[in-house]
Short mmCIF file of C-alpha atoms in Angstrom, two decimals:
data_model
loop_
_atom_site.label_atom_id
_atom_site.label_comp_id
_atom_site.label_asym_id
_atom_site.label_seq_id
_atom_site.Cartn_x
_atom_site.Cartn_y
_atom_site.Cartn_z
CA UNK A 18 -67.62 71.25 190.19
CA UNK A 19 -68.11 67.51 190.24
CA UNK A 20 -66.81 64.89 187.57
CA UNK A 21 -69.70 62.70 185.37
CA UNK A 22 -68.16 59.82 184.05
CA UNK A 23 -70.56 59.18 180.97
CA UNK A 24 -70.75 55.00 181.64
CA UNK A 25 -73.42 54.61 178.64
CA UNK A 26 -70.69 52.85 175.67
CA UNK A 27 -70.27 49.99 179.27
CA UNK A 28 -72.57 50.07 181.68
CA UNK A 29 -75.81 51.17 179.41
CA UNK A 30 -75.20 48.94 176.00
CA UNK A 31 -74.03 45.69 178.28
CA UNK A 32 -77.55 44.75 178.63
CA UNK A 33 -78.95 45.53 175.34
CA UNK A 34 -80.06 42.75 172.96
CA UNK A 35 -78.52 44.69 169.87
CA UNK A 36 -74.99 44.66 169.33
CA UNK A 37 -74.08 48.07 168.19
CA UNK A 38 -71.46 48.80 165.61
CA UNK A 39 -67.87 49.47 166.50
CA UNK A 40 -67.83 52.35 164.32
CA UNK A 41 -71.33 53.80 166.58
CA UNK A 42 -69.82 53.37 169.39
CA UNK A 43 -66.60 55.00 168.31
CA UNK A 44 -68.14 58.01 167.20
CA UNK A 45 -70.86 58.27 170.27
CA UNK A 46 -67.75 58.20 172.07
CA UNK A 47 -66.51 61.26 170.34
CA UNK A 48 -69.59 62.98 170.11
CA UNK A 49 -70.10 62.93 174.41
CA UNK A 50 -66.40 64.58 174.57
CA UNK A 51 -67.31 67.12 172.05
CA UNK A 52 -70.46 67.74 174.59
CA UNK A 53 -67.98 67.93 177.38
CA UNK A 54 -67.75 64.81 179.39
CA UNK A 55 -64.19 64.47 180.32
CA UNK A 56 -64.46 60.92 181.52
CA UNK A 57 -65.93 58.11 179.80
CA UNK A 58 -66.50 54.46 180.77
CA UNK A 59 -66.06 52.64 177.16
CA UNK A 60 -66.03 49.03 177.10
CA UNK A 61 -64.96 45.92 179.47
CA UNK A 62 -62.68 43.08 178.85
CA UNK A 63 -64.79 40.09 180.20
CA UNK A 64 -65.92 37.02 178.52
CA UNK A 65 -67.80 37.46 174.93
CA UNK A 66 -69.48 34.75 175.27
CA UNK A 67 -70.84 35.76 178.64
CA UNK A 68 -71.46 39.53 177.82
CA UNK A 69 -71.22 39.60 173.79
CA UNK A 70 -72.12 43.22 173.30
CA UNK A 71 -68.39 44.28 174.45
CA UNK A 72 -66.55 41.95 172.29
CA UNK A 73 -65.25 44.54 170.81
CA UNK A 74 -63.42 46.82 173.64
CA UNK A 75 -60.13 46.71 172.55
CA UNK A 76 -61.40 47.93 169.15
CA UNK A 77 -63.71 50.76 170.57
CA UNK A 78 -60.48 51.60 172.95
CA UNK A 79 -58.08 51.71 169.75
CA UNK A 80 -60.72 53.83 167.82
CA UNK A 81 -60.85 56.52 170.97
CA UNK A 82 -57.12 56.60 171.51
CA UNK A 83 -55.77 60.34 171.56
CA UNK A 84 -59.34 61.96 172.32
CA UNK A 85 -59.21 64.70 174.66
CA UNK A 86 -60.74 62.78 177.54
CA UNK A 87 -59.61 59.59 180.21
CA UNK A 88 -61.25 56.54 178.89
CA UNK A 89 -61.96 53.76 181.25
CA UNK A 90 -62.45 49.93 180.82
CA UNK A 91 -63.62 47.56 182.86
CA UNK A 92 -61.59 44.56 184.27
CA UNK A 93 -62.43 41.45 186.27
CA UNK A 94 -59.28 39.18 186.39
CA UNK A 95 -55.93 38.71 185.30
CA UNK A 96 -56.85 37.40 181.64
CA UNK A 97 -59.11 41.01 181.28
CA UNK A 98 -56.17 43.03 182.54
CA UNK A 99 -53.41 41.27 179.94
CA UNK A 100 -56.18 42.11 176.87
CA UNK A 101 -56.68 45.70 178.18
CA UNK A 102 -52.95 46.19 178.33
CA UNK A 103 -52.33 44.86 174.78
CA UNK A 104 -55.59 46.92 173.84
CA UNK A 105 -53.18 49.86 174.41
CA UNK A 106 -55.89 50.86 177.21
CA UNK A 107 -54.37 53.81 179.98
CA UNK A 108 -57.35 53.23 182.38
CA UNK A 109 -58.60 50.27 184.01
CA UNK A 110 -61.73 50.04 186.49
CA UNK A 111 -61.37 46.41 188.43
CA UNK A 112 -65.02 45.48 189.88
CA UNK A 113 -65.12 43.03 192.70
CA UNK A 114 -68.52 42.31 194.33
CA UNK A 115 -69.29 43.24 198.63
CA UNK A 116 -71.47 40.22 198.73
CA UNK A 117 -71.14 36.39 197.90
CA UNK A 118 -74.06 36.46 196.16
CA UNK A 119 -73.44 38.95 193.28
CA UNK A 120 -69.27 38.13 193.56
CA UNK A 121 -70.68 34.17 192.87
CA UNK A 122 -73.02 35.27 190.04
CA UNK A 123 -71.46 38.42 187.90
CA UNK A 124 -67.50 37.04 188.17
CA UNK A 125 -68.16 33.33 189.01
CA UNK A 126 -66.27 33.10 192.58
CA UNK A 127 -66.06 34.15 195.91
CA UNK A 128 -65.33 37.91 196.95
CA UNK A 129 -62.20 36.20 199.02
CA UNK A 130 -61.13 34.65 195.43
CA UNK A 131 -62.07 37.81 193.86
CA UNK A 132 -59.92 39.94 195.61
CA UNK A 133 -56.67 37.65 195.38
CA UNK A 134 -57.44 37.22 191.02
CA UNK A 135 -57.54 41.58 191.19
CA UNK A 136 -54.92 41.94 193.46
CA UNK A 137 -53.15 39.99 190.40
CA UNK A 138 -54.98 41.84 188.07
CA UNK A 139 -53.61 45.06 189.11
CA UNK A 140 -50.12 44.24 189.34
CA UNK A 141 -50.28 43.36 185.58
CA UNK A 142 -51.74 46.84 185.06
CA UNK A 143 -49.62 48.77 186.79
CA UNK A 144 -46.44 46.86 185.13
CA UNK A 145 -47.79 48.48 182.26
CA UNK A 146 -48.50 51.78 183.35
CA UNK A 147 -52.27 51.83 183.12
CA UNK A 148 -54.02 53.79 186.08
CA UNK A 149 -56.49 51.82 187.78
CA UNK A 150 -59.63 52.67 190.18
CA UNK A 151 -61.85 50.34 192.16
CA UNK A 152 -65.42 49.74 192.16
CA UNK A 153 -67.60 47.68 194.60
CA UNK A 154 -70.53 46.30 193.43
CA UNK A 155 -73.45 45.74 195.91
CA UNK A 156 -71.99 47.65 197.97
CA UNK A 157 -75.28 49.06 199.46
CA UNK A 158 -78.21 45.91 198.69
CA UNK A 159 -77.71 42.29 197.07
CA UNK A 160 -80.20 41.18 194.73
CA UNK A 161 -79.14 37.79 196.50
CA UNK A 162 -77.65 38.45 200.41
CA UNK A 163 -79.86 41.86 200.81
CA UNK A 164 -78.66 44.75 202.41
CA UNK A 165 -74.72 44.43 202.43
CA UNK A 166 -73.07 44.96 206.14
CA UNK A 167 -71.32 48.03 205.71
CA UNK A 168 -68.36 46.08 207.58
CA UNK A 169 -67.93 43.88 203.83
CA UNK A 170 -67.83 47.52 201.99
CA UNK A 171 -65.14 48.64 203.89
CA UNK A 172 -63.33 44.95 203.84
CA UNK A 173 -62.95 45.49 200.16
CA UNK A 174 -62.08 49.48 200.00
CA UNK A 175 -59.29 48.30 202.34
CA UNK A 176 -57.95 45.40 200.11
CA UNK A 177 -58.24 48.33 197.03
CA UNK A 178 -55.76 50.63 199.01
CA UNK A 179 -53.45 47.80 199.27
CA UNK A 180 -53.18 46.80 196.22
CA UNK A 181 -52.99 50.86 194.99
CA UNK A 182 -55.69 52.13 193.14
CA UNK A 183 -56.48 55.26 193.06
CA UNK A 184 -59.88 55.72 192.88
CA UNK A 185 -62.71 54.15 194.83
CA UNK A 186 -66.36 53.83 193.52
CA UNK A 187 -69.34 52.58 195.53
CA UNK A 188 -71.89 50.80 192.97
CA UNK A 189 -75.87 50.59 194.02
CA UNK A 190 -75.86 47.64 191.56
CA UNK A 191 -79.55 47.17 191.76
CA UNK A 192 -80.66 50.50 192.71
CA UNK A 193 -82.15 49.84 196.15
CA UNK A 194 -80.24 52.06 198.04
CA UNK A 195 -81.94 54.40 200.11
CA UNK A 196 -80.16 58.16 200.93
CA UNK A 197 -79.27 57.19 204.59
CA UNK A 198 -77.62 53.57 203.39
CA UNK A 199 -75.28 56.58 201.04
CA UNK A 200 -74.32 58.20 203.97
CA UNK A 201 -73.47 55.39 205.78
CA UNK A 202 -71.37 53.33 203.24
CA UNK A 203 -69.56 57.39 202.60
CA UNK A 204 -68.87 58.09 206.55
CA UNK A 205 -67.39 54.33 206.61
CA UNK A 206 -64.91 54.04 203.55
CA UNK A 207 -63.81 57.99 203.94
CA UNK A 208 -61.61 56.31 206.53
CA UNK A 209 -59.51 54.39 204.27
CA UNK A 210 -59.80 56.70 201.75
CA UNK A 211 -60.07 60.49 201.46
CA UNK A 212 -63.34 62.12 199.74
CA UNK A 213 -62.16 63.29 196.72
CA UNK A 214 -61.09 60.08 195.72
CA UNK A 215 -64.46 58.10 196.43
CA UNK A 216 -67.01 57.94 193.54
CA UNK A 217 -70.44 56.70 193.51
CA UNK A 218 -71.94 55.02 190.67
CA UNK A 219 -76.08 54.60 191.08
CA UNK A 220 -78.66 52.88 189.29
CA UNK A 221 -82.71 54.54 189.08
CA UNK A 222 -84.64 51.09 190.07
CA UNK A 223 -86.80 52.47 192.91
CA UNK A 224 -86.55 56.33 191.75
CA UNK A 225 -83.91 56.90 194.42
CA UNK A 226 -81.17 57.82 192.55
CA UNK A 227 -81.23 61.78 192.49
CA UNK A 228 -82.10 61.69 196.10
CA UNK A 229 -78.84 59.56 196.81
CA UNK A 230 -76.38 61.75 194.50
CA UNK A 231 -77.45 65.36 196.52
CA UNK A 232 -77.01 63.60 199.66
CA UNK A 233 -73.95 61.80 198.11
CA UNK A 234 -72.66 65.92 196.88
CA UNK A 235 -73.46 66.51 200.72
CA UNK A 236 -71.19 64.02 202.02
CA UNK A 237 -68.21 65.46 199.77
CA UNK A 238 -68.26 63.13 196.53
CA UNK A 239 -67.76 64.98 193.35
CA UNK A 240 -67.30 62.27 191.36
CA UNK A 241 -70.53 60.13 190.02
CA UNK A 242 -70.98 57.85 187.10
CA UNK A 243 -74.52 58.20 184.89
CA UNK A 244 -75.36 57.09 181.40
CA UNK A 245 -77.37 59.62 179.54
CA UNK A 246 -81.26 58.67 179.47
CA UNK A 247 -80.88 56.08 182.25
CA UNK A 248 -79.61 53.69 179.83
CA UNK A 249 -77.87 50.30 181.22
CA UNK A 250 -78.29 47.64 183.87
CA UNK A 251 -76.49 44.51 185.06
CA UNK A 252 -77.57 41.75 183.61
CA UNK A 253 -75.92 38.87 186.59
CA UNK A 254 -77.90 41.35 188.90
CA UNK A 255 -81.73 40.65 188.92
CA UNK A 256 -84.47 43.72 189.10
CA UNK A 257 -81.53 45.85 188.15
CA UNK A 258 -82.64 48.67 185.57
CA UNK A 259 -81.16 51.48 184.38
CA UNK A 260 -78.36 53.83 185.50
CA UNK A 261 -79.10 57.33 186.86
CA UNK A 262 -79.35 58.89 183.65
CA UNK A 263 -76.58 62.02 183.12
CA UNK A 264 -79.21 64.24 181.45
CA UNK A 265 -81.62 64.12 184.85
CA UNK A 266 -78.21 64.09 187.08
CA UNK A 267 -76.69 67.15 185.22
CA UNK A 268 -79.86 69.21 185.29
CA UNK A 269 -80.07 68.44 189.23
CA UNK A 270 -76.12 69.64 189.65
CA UNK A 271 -76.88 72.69 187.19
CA UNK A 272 -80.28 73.66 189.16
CA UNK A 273 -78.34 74.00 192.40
CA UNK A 274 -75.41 75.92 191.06
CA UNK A 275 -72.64 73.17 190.24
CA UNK A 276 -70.74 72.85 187.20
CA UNK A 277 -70.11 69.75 185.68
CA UNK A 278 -68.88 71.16 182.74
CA UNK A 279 -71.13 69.61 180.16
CA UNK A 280 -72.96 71.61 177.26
CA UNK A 281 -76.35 71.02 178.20
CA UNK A 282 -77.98 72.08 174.55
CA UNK A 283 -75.92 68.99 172.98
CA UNK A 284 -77.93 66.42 175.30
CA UNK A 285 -81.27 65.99 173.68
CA UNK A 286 -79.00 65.42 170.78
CA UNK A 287 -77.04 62.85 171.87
CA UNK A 288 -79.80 61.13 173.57
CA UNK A 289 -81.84 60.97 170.60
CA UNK A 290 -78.51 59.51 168.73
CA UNK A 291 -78.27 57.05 171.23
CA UNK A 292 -81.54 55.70 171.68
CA UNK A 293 -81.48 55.38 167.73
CA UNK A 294 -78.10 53.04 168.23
CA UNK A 295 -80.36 50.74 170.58
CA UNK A 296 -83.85 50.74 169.34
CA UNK A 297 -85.95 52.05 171.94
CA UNK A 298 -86.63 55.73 173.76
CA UNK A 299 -85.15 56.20 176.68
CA UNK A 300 -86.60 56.47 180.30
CA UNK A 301 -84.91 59.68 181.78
CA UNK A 302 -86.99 62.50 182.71
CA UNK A 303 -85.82 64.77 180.47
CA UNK A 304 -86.80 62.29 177.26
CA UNK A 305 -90.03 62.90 178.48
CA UNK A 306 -90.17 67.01 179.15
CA UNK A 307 -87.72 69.77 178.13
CA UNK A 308 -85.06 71.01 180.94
CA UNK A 309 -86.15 74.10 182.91
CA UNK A 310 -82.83 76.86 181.87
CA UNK A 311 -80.68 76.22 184.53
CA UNK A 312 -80.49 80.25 185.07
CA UNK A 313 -84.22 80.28 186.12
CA UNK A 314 -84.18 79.78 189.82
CA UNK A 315 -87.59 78.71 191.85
#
């Protein structure tokens, strides 16, 4: 079985021109547990000004509260971690940058500074009992440095074991990662720390991003982040589209015989109710053409 956390309500709306309702988001939110996802990535507590369409985390985080499913938000520095704890938030994702380039551009400094401001960041989070995982953007290709040295991917999973959290995701920020650059970045960071707690979280820019979450399930990760009908992209990354979209990512996982747990007939559903939220169809596969029953084998 492997573990989709639906990023869609973060990763997918962040780069939307519309700002959706708190009250949609709140009830997407409920309506992708009711389909099954058991992990969600809701909101982030960074700068409205900067990224206005998640002004309202700490709302969307009150209005999910007691849901039967982990509920993540995304923190940058110390100021996002204090706002998350007084949001009442239980699970924190910190995102620090491999390269220079994207570190300087999406969080304003250095990845040196970047990883002293977390390590501060996640004591404040931990004094408070919130659960926290790691995520390492670029950690495959820069939209500014190019391919990231596998030797600054492992640099960072490092300083996220020291400062203790307990998850570890490898982000393909801008999509350009290539199935071999998956195995490499896996076989590196497995060494600081074991497989079931690495995650990868991909993005669909050169129509790679299937290809790298089989290989990715070959390696031994279970745990991937998608937003349903490839919604999302980061907009301090440029040429970054959308995420690998969980419709296309759980038919894949359900054609070869892995459960994710998810109640494929609710999809269409929700993607429809989605892509009404932001204003435009969706570019997934399956938006395009119904899913062959996962029972019919080739």
């Amino acid at each position: 079985m492997v573990l989709i956390t639906e990023v869609s309500l973060r990763d997918g709306l962040q780069i939307e021109p519309v700002v959706v309702p708190t009250a949609d988001k709140v009830r997407f939110g409920e309506l992708l547990v009711e389909a099954g996802f058991q992990s969600l990535e809701i909101g982030s507590f960074v700068s409205p000004k900067r990224v206005p369409t998640m002004a309202d985390t700490a709302e969307v985080v009150t209005g999910l509260a007691g849901r039967p499913a982990t509920f993540h938000a995304l923190v940058l520095n110390e100021r996002g971690a204090q706002r998350a704890v007084e949001a009442g938030a239980k699970h924190a994702r910190l995102v620090m940058s491999a390269s220079e380039g994207h570190s300087e551009s999406n969080s304003g400094v250095s990845t040196e500074e970047a990883m002293q401001r977390l390590a501060r960041a996640a004591e404040i989070l931990h004094d408070a009992g919130v659960s926290t995982e790691g995520c390492i953007a670029t950690a495959f290709v820069c939209p500014f440095d190019g391919d990231t040295p596998v030797e600054r991917v492992v640099r960072v999973a490092r300083h996220y074991e020291r400062i203790g959290v307990d998850v570890l995701h490898l982000a393909d920020t801008i999509g350009a990662a290539s199935p071999s650059d998956i195995t490499r970045a896996v076989t590196a960071v497995r060494d600081v720390f074991p497989i079931e707690r690495i995650g990868l979280h991909l993005h669909s820019t050169y129509g790679m991003a299937d290809a790298n979450a089989w290989e990715a399930y070959r390696c031994g990760i279970r745990r991937f982040d998608a937003a349903l009908g490839g919604l999302g992209g980061c907009p301090f990354a440029p040429g970054a589209t959308g995420n690998i979209a969980a419709d296309d990512l759980i038919h894949l996982f359900h054609r070869e015989g892995v459960d994710t747990g998810i109640d494929v007939s609710k999809l269409g559903e929700l993607r429809e109710h989605l892509a009404g939220l932001v204003g435009h169809a969706l570019p997934s596969a399956l938006a395009k053409i119904p899913a062959v029953p996962a029972e019919v084998r080739r």
